[in-house]
PDB file of C-alpha atoms in Angstrom:
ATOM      1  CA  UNK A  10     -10.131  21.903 -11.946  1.00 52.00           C
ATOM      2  CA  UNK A  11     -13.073  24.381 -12.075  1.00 51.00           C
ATOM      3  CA  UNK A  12     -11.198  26.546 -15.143  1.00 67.00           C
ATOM      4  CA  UNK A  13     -11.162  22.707 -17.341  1.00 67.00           C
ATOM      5  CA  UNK A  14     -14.625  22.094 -16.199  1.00 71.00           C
ATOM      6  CA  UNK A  15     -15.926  25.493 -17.503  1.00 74.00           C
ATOM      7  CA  UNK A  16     -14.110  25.339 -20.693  1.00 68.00           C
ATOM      8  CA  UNK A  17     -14.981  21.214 -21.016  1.00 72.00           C
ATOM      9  CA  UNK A  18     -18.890  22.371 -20.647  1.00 72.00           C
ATOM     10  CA  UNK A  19     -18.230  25.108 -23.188  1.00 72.00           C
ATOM     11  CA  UNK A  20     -17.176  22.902 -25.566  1.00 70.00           C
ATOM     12  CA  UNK A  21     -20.265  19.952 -24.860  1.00 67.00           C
ATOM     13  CA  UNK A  22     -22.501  22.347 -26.450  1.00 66.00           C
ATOM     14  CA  UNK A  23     -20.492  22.544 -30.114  1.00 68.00           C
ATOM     15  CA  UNK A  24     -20.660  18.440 -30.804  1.00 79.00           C
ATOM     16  CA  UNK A  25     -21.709  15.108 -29.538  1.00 84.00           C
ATOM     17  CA  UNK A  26     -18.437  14.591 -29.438  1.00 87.00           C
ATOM     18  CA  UNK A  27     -17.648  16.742 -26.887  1.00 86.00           C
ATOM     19  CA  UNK A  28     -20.941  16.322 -25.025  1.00 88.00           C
ATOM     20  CA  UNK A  29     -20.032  12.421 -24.665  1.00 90.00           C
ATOM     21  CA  UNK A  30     -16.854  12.882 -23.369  1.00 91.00           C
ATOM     22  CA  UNK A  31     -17.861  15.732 -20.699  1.00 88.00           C
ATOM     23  CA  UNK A  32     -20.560  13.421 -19.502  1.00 92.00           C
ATOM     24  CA  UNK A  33     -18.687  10.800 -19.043  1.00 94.00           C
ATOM     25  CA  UNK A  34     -15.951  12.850 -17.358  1.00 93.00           C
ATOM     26  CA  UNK A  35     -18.557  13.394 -15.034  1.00 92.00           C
ATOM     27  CA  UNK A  36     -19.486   9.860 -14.101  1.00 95.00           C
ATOM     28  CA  UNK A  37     -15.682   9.138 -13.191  1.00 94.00           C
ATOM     29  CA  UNK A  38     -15.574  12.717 -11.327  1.00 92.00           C
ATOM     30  CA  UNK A  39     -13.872  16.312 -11.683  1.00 88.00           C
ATOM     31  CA  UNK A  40     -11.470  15.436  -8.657  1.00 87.00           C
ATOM     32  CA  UNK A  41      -9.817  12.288 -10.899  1.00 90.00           C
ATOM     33  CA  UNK A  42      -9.148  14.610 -13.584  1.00 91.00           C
ATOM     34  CA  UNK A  43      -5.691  15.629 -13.679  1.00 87.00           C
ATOM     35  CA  UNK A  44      -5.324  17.185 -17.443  1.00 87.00           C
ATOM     36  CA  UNK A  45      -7.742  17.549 -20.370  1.00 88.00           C
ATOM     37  CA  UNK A  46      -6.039  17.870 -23.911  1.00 84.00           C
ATOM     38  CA  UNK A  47      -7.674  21.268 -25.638  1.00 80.00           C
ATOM     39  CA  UNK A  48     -10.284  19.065 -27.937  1.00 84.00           C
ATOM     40  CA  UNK A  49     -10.848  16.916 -25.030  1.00 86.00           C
ATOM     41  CA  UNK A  50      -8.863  14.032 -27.448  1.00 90.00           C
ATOM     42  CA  UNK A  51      -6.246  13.790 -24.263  1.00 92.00           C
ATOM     43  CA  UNK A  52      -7.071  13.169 -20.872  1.00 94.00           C
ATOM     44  CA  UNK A  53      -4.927  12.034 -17.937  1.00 93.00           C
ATOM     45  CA  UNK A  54      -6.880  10.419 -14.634  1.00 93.00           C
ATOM     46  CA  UNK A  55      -5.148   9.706 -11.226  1.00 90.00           C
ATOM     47  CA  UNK A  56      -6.854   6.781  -9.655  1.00 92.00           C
ATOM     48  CA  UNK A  57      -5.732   5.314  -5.982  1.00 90.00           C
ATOM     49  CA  UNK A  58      -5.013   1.998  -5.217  1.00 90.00           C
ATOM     50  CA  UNK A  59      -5.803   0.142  -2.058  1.00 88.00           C
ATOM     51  CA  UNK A  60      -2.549   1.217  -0.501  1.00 87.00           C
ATOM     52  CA  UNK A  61      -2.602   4.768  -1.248  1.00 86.00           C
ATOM     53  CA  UNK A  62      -0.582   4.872  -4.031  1.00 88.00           C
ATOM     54  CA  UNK A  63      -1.435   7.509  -6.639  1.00 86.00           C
ATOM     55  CA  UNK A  64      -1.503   6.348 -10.562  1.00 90.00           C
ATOM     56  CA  UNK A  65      -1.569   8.080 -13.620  1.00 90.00           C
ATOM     57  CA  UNK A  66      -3.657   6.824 -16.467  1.00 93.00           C
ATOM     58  CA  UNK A  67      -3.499   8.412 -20.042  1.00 95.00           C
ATOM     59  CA  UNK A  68      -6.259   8.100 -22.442  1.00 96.00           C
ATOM     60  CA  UNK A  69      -6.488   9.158 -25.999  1.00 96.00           C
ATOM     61  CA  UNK A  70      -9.866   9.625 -27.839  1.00 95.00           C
ATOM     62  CA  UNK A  71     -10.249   9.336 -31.316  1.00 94.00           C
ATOM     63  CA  UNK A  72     -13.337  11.376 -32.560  1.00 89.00           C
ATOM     64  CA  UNK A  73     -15.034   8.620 -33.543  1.00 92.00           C
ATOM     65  CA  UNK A  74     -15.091   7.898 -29.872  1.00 93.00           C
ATOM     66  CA  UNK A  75     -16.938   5.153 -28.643  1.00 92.00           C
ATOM     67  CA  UNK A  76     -16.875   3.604 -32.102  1.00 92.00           C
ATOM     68  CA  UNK A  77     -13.393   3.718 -31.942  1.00 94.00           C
ATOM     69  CA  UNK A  78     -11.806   2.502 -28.267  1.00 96.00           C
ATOM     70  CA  UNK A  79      -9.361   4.920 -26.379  1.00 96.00           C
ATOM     71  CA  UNK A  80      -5.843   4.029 -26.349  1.00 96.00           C
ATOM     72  CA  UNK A  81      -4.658   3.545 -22.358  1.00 96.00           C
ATOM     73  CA  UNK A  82      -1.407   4.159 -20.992  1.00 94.00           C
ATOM     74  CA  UNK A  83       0.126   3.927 -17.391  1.00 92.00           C
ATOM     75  CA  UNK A  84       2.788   3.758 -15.416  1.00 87.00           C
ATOM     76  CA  UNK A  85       2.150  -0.007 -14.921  1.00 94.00           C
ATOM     77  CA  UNK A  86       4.941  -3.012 -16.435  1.00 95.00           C
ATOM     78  CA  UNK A  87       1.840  -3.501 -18.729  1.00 94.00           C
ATOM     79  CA  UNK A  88      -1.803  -2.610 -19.943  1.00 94.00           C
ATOM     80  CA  UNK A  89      -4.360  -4.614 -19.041  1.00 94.00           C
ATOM     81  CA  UNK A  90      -6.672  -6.066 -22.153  1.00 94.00           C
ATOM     82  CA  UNK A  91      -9.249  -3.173 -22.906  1.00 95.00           C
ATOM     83  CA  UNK A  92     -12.718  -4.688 -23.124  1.00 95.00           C
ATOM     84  CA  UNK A  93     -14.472  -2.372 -24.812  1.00 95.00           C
ATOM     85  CA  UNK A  94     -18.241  -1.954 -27.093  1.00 94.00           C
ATOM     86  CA  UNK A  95     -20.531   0.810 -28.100  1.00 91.00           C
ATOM     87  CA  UNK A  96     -21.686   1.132 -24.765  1.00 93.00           C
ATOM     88  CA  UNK A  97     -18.845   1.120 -22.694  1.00 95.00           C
ATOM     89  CA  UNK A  98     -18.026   4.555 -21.349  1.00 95.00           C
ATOM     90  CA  UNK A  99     -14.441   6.222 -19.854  1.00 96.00           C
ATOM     91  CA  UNK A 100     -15.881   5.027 -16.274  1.00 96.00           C
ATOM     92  CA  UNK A 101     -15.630   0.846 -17.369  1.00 96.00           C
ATOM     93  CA  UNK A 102     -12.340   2.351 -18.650  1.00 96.00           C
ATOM     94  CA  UNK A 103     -11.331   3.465 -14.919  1.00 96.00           C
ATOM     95  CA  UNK A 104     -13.161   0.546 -13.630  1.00 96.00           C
ATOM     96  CA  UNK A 105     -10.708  -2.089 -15.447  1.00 97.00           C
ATOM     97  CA  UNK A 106      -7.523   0.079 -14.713  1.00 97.00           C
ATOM     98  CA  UNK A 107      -8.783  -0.165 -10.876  1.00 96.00           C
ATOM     99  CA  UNK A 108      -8.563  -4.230 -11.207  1.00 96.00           C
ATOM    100  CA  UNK A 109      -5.498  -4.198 -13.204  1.00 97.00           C
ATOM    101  CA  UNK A 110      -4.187  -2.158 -10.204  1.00 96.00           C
ATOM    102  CA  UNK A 111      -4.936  -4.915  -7.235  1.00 96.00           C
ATOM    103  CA  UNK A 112      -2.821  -7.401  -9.452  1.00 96.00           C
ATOM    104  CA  UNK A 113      -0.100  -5.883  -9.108  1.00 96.00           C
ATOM    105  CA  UNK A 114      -0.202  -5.034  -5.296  1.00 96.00           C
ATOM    106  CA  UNK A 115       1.929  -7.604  -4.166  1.00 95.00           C
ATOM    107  CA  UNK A 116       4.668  -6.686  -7.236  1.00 96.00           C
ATOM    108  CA  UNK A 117       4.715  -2.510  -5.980  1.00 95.00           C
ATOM    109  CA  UNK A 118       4.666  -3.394  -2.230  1.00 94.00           C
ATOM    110  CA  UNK A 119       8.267  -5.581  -2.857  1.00 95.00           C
ATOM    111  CA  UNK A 120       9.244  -2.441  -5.121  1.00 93.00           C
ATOM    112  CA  UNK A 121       8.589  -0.320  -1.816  1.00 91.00           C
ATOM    113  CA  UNK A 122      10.450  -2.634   0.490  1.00 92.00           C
ATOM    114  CA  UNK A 123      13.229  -2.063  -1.899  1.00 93.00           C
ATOM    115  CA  UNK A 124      12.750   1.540  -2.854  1.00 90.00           C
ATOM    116  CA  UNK A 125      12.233   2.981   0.800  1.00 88.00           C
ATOM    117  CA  UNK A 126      15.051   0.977   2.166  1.00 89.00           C
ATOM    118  CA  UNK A 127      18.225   0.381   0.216  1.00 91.00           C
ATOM    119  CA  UNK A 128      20.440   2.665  -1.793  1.00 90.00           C
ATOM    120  CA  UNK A 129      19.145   2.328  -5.529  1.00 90.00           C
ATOM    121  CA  UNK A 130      21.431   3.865  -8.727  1.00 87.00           C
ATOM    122  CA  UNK A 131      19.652   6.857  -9.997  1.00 79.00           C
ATOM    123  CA  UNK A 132      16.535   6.306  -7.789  1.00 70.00           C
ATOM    124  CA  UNK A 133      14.615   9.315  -9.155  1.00 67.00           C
ATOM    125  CA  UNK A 134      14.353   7.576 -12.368  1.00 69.00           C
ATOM    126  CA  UNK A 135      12.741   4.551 -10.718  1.00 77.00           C
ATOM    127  CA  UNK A 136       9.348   3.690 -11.961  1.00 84.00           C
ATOM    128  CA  UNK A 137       7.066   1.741 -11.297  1.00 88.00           C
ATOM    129  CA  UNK A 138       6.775   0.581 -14.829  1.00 92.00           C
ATOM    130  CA  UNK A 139      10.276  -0.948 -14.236  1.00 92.00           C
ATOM    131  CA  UNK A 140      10.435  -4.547 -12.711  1.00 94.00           C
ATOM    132  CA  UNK A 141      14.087  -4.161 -11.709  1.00 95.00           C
ATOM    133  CA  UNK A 142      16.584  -2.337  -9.424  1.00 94.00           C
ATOM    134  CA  UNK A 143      20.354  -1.642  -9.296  1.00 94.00           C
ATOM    135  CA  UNK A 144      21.140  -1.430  -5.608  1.00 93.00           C
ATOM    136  CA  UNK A 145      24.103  -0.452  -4.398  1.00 91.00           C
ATOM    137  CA  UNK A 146      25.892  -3.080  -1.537  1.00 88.00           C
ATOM    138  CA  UNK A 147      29.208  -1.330  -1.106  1.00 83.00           C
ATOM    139  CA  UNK A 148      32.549  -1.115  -2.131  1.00 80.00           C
ATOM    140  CA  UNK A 149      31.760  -0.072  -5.551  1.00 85.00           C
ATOM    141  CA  UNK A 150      29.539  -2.794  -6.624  1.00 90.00           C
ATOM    142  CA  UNK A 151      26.029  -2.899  -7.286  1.00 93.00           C
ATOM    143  CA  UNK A 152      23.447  -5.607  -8.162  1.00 94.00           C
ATOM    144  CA  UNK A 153      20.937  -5.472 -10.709  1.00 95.00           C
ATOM    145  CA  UNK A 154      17.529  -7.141  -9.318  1.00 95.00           C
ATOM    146  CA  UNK A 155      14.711  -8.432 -11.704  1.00 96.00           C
ATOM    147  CA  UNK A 156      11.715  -8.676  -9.872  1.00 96.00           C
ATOM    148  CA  UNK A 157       8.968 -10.886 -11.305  1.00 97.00           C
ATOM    149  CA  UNK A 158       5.579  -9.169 -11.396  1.00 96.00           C
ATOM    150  CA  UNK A 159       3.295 -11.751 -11.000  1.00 94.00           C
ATOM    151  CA  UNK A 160       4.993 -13.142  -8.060  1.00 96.00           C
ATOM    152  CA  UNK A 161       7.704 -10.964  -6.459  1.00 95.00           C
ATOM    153  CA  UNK A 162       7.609 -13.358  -3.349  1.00 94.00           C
ATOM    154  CA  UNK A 163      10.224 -15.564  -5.401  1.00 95.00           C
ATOM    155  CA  UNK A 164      13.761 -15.429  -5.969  1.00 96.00           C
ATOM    156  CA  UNK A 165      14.709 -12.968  -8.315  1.00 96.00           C
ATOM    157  CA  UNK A 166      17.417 -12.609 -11.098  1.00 96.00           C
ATOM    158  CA  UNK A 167      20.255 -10.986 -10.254  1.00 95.00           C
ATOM    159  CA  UNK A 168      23.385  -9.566 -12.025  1.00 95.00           C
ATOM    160  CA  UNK A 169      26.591  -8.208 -10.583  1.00 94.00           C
ATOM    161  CA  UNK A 170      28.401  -5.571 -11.564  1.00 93.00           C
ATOM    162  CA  UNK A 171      31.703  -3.855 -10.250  1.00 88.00           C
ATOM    163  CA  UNK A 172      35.039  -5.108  -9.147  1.00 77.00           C
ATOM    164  CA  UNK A 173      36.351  -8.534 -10.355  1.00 80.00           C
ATOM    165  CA  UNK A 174      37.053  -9.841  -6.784  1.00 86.00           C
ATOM    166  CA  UNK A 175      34.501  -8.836  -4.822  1.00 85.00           C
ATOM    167  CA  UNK A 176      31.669  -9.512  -7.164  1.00 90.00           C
ATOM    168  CA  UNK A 177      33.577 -12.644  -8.133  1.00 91.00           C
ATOM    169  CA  UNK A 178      32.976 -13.184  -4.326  1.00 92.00           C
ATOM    170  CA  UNK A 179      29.342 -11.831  -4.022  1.00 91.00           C
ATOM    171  CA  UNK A 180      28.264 -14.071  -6.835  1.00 93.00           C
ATOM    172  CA  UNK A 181      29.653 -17.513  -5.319  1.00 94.00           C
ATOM    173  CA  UNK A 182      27.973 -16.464  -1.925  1.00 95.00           C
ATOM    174  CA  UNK A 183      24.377 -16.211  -3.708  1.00 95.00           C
ATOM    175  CA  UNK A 184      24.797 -19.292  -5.711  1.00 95.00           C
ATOM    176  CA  UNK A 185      25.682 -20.941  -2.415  1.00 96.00           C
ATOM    177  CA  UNK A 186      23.087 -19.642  -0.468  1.00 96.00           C
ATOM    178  CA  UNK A 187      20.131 -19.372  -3.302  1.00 95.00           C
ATOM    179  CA  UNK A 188      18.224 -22.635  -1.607  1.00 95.00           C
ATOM    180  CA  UNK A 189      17.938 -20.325   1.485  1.00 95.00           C
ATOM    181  CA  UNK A 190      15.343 -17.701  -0.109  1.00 96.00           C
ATOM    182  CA  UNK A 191      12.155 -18.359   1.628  1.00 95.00           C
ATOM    183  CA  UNK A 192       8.872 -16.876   0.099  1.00 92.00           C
ATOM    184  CA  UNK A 193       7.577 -16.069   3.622  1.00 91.00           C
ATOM    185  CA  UNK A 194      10.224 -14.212   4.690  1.00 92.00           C
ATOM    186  CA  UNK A 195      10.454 -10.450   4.082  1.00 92.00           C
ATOM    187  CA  UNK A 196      12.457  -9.407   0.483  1.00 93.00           C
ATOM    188  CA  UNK A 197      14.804  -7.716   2.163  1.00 92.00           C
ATOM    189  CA  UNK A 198      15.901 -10.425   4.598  1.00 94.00           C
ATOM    190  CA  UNK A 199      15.880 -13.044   1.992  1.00 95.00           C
ATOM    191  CA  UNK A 200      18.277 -10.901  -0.051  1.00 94.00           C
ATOM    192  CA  UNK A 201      20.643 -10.484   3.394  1.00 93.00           C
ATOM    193  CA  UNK A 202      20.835 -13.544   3.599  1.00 94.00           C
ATOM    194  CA  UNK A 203      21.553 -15.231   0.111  1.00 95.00           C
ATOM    195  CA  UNK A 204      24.448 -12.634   0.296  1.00 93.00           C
ATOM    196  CA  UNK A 205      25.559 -12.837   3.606  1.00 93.00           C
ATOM    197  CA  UNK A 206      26.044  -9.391   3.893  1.00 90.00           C
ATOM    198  CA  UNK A 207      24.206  -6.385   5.677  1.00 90.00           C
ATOM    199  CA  UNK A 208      23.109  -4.080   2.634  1.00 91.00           C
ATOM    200  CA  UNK A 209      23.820   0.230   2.870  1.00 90.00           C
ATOM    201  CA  UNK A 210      20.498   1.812   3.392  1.00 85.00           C
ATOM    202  CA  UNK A 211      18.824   5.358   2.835  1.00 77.00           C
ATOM    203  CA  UNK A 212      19.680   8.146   5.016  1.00 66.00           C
ATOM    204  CA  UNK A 213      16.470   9.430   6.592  1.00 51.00           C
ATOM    205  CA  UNK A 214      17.420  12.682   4.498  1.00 47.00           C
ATOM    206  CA  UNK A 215      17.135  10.453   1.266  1.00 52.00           C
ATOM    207  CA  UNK A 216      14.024   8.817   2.096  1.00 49.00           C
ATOM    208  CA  UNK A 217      12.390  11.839   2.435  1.00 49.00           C
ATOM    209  CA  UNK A 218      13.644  12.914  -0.746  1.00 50.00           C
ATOM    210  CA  UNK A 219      13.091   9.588  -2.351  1.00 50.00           C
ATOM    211  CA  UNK A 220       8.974   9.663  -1.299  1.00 51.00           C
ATOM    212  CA  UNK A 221       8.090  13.658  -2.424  1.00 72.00           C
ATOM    213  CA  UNK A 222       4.844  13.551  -4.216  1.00 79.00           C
ATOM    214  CA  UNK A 223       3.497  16.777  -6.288  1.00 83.00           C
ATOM    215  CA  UNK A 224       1.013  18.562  -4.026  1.00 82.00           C
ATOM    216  CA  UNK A 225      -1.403  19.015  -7.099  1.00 83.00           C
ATOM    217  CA  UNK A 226      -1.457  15.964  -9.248  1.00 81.00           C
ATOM    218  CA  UNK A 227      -0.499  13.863  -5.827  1.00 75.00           C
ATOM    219  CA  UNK A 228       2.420  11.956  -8.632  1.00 78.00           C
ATOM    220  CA  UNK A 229       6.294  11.719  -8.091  1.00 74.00           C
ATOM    221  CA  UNK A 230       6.602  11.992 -11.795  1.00 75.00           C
ATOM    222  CA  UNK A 231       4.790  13.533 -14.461  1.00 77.00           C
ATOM    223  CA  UNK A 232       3.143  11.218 -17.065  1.00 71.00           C
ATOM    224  CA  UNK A 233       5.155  10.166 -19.564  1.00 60.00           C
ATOM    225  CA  UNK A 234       4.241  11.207 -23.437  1.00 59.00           C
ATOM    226  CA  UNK A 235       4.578  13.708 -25.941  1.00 57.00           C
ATOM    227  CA  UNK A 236       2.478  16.059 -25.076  1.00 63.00           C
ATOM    228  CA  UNK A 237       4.607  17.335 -21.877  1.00 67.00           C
ATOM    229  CA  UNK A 238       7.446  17.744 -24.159  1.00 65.00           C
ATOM    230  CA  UNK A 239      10.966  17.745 -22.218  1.00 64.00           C
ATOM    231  CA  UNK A 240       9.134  17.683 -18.872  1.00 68.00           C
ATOM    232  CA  UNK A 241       7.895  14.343 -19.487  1.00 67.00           C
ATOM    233  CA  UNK A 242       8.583  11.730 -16.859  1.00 69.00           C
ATOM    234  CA  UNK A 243      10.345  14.281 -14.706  1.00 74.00           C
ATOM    235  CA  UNK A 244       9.981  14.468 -10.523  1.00 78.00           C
ATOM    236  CA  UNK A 245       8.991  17.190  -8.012  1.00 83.00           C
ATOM    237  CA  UNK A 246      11.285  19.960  -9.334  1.00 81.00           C
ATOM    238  CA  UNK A 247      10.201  23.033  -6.454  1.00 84.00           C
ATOM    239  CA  UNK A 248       9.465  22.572  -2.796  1.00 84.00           C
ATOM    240  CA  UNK A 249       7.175  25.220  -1.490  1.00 84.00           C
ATOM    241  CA  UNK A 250       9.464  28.016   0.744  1.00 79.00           C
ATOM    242  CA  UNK A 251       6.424  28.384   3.059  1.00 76.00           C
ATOM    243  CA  UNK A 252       7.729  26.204   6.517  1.00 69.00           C
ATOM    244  CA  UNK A 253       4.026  25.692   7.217  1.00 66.00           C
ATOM    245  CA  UNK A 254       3.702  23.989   3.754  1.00 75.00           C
ATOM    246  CA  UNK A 255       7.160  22.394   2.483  1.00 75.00           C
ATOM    247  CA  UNK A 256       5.004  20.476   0.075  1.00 83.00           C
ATOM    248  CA  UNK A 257       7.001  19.416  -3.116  1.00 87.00           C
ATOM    249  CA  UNK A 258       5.585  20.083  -6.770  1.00 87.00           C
ATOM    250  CA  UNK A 259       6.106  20.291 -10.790  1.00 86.00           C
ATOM    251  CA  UNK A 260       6.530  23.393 -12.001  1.00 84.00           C
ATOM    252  CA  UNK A 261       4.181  22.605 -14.654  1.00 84.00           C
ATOM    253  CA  UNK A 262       1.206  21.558 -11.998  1.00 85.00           C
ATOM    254  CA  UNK A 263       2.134  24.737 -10.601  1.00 84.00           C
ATOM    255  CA  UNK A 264       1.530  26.962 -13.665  1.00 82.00           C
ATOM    256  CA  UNK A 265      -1.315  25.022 -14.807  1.00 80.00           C
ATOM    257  CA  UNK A 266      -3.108  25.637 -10.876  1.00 78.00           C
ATOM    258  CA  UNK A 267      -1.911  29.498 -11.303  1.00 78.00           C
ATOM    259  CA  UNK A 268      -3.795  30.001 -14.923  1.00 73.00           C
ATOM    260  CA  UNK A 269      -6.709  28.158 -13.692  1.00 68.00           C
ATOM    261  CA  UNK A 270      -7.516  31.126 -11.128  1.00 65.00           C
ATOM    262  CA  UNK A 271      -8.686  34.201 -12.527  1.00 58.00           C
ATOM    263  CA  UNK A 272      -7.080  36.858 -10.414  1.00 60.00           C
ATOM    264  CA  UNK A 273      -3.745  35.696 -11.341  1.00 56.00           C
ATOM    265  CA  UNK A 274      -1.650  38.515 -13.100  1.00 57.00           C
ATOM    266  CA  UNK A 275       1.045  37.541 -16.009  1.00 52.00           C
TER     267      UNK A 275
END
């Protein structure tokens, strides 16, 4: 953080360009920055939401920045509408992703409920970008859940997939029982019930697994662009050997912290 803060003030001086955008880096705060691009023309934020949860928000500058607006992306299931004039500045920008973030509160605490609790296919690939699941419930079939985003109280779709009897089965037990699901009740009880079955869930080992943030850019995943390359997207990849730390991390975050301190050899 201090190394992109030295080199971000270094470059203020050579354009207003520059001088605009490490200003207003300044407004949002140092400790929100999680990347700056090299002509300050990238830059990736982590706000908090109400609950804790860390997100990542991308922003791209063009140089005729603020006569131009930036170009947002998140790990969201969709931007919010950018209002944006001459005078807005990168902390309106943070301002707007904030509110777009208590929308969908009630959408990521069902995909919590879900993700915490239940065996989901290829679970470090879960985003959540991504209103829908495919949950295992045993003997080699799974169901495919859609959740909808702006109310993931009600029923949601669902698809079956595995073998021809028993999903035959599981299918004619939710149609049966689909006038049960009560929006008061808790997800995961509704969807016992419509299927009349007790679902597998997480080992405690898996859960564990399952919730590993990065110690440096607080994220499960990396952002997701072309700028990371083949890393983009990815989880925690290294889990620190110390016992008294046992934090998880990106490699990348990790190289990026090491170059930012100047005693660091090669």
């Amino acid at each position: 953080e201090v190394n992109q803060q030295a080199r971000c003030r270094e470059l203020a001086k050579s354009s207003s360009f520059y001088s605009t955008v490490y200003s207003e880096i300044e407004e949002v705060g140092w400790d929100h920055l999680v990347r700056a691009g090299g002509d300050l023309s990238f830059l990736i934020f982590r706000v908090l939401d109400k609950k804790g949860r860390v997100h990542v928000m991308e922003i791209q500058l063009d140089k005729a920045y603020p006569r131009v607006p930036p170009m947002v992306s998140a790990d969201v299931p969709y931007i919010f509408n950018l209002k944006w004039s001459m005078n807005s500045r990168l902390k309106i920008l943070v301002q707007q992703f904030e509110k777009h973030l208590e929308k969908l509160q009630g959408f990521w605490s069902t995909l919590d409920e879900i993700d915490r609790s239940l065996q989901i296919v290829d679970s470090k690939q879960a985003s959540r970008a991504i209103p829908s699941r495919q949950i295992h419930v045993g003997n080699d079939c799974f169901i495919i859940l859609f959740i909808d985003i702006n109310d993931p109280r009600s029923l949601p779709e669902c698809r079956f997939m595995g073998l021809g009897n028993t999903v035959n089965s599981l299918r004619k037990t939710w149609k049966r029982n689909v006038d049960k699901w009560e929006r008061d009740k808790a997800f995961l009880e509704n969807l016992e019930c419509l299927l009349n079955t007790q679902l597998p869930r997480l080992a405690d080992e898996e859960t564990n697994n399952h919730l590993d943030e990065c110690g440096i850019c607080y994220a499960q995943y990396l952002p997701i662009g072309d700028e990371l390359g083949p890393q983009t997207g990815s989880a925690t990849d290294y889990t620190c050997e110390n016992n008294s730390c046992s934090k998880a991390f990106h490699s990348m975050c990790l190289v990026d912290w090491l170059r930012s301190i100047t005693t660091t050899r090669q």
